[in-house]
PDB file of C-alpha atoms in Angstrom:
ATOM      1  CA  MET F  65       0.239  -0.235   0.029  1.00  0.00           C
ATOM      2  CA  VAL F  66       2.846   2.877   1.329  1.00  0.00           C
ATOM      3  CA  GLU F  67       4.497   1.531  -3.311  1.00  0.00           C
ATOM      4  CA  LYS F  68       0.909   2.753  -4.592  1.00  0.00           C
ATOM      5  CA  THR F  69      -0.035   6.102  -2.273  1.00  0.00           C
ATOM      6  CA  ARG F  70       3.980   6.909  -1.398  1.00  0.00           C
ATOM      7  CA  THR F  71       1.952   7.856   1.877  1.00  0.00           C
ATOM      8  CA  ASP F  72       0.972  10.556  -0.433  1.00  0.00           C
ATOM      9  CA  PRO F  73      -2.830  12.400   1.727  1.00  0.00           C
ATOM     10  CA  HIS F  74      -4.771  12.809  -1.617  1.00  0.00           C
ATOM     11  CA  ALA F  75      -4.314   8.682  -2.807  1.00  0.00           C
ATOM     12  CA  LEU F  76      -4.912   7.358   0.614  1.00  0.00           C
ATOM     13  CA  ARG F  77      -7.904   9.647   1.008  1.00  0.00           C
ATOM     14  CA  ARG F  78      -8.490   8.854  -2.474  1.00  0.00           C
ATOM     15  CA  LEU F  79      -7.868   5.071  -1.775  1.00  0.00           C
ATOM     16  CA  GLY F  80     -10.635   5.030   1.508  1.00  0.00           C
ATOM     17  CA  ARG F  81     -11.779   3.196   4.228  1.00  0.00           C
ATOM     18  CA  LYS F  82     -12.348  -0.261   2.911  1.00  0.00           C
ATOM     19  CA  ARG F  83      -9.957  -0.649   0.169  1.00  0.00           C
ATOM     20  CA  LEU F  84      -7.276  -0.012   2.555  1.00  0.00           C
ATOM     21  CA  THR F  85      -8.830  -2.089   5.594  1.00  0.00           C
ATOM     22  CA  ALA F  86      -7.514  -5.214   3.364  1.00  0.00           C
ATOM     23  CA  PRO F  87      -4.096  -4.820   2.937  1.00  0.00           C
ATOM     24  CA  LEU F  88      -3.163  -4.019   6.547  1.00  0.00           C
ATOM     25  CA  ILE F  89      -5.455  -6.946   7.568  1.00  0.00           C
ATOM     26  CA  ARG F  90      -3.173  -8.447   5.188  1.00  0.00           C
ATOM     27  CA  HIS F  91       0.201  -7.361   6.200  1.00  0.00           C
ATOM     28  CA  SER F  92      -0.223  -6.896   9.361  1.00  0.00           C
ATOM     29  CA  ARG F  93      -1.446 -10.626  10.065  1.00  0.00           C
ATOM     30  CA  GLY F  94      -5.123  -9.614  11.209  1.00  0.00           C
ATOM     31  CA  GLN F  95      -4.093  -7.074  14.054  1.00  0.00           C
ATOM     32  CA  TRP F  96      -4.811  -4.193  11.864  1.00  0.00           C
ATOM     33  CA  ARG F  97      -8.639  -3.569  10.840  1.00  0.00           C
ATOM     34  CA  GLU F  98     -11.486  -0.917  10.656  1.00  0.00           C
ATOM     35  CA  GLU F  99     -10.723   1.261  13.234  1.00  0.00           C
ATOM     36  CA  HIS F 100      -6.976   1.184  11.687  1.00  0.00           C
ATOM     37  CA  ALA F 101      -8.116   2.222   8.069  1.00  0.00           C
ATOM     38  CA  GLU F 102     -10.338   5.093   9.742  1.00  0.00           C
ATOM     39  CA  ARG F 103      -7.195   5.824  11.987  1.00  0.00           C
ATOM     40  CA  ILE F 104      -5.702   6.111   8.772  1.00  0.00           C
ATOM     41  CA  VAL F 105      -7.703   7.915   6.656  1.00  0.00           C
ATOM     42  CA  ASN F 106      -8.183  10.996   8.804  1.00  0.00           C
ATOM     43  CA  ALA F 107      -5.127  11.546   9.501  1.00  0.00           C
ATOM     44  CA  ALA F 108      -4.996  11.800   5.911  1.00  0.00           C
ATOM     45  CA  GLN F 109      -8.131  14.410   5.922  1.00  0.00           C
ATOM     46  CA  GLN F 110      -6.630  16.410   8.788  1.00  0.00           C
ATOM     47  CA  THR F 111      -3.139  16.454   6.573  1.00  0.00           C
ATOM     48  CA  LEU F 112      -5.067  18.425   3.574  1.00  0.00           C
ATOM     49  CA  SER F 113      -7.175  20.701   6.187  1.00  0.00           C
ATOM     50  CA  PRO F 114      -5.515  24.474   6.214  1.00  0.00           C
ATOM     51  CA  VAL F 115      -4.808  25.501   9.694  1.00  0.00           C
ATOM     52  CA  PRO F 116      -7.154  27.976  11.019  1.00  0.00           C
ATOM     53  CA  ALA F 117      -6.101  31.781  12.012  1.00  0.00           C
ATOM     54  CA  ALA F 118      -6.106  31.697  15.824  1.00  0.00           C
ATOM     55  CA  SER F 119      -3.999  27.618  15.745  1.00  0.00           C
ATOM     56  CA  ALA F 120      -1.173  29.974  12.343  1.00  0.00           C
ATOM     57  CA  GLU F 121      -0.890  32.795  14.986  1.00  0.00           C
ATOM     58  CA  ARG F 122      -0.032  30.431  18.149  1.00  0.00           C
ATOM     59  CA  ILE F 123       2.698  28.885  15.295  1.00  0.00           C
ATOM     60  CA  THR F 124       4.052  31.823  14.240  1.00  0.00           C
ATOM     61  CA  PRO F 125       7.174  32.252  16.425  1.00  0.00           C
ATOM     62  CA  ASN F 126       8.256  35.978  17.295  1.00  0.00           C
ATOM     63  CA  PRO F 127       5.925  37.490  15.446  1.00  0.00           C
ATOM     64  CA  GLY F 128       7.720  41.379  16.157  1.00  0.00           C
ATOM     65  CA  ARG F 129      10.316  40.121  14.680  1.00  0.00           C
TER      66      ARG F 129
END
């Protein structure tokens, strides 16, 4: 899966939870299932979401310089 998507959040989002679940189950030997696929897709979505203005202001170091 990583080879195909190269951990690209756009590709992971397009892939979706259902199509991501089968390889996760196979490669984790059954330990990662739907809930992990959902977490990965949600993380990809958060990566693509813009940072709210209030958060961006807090992130900016030394705004007076």
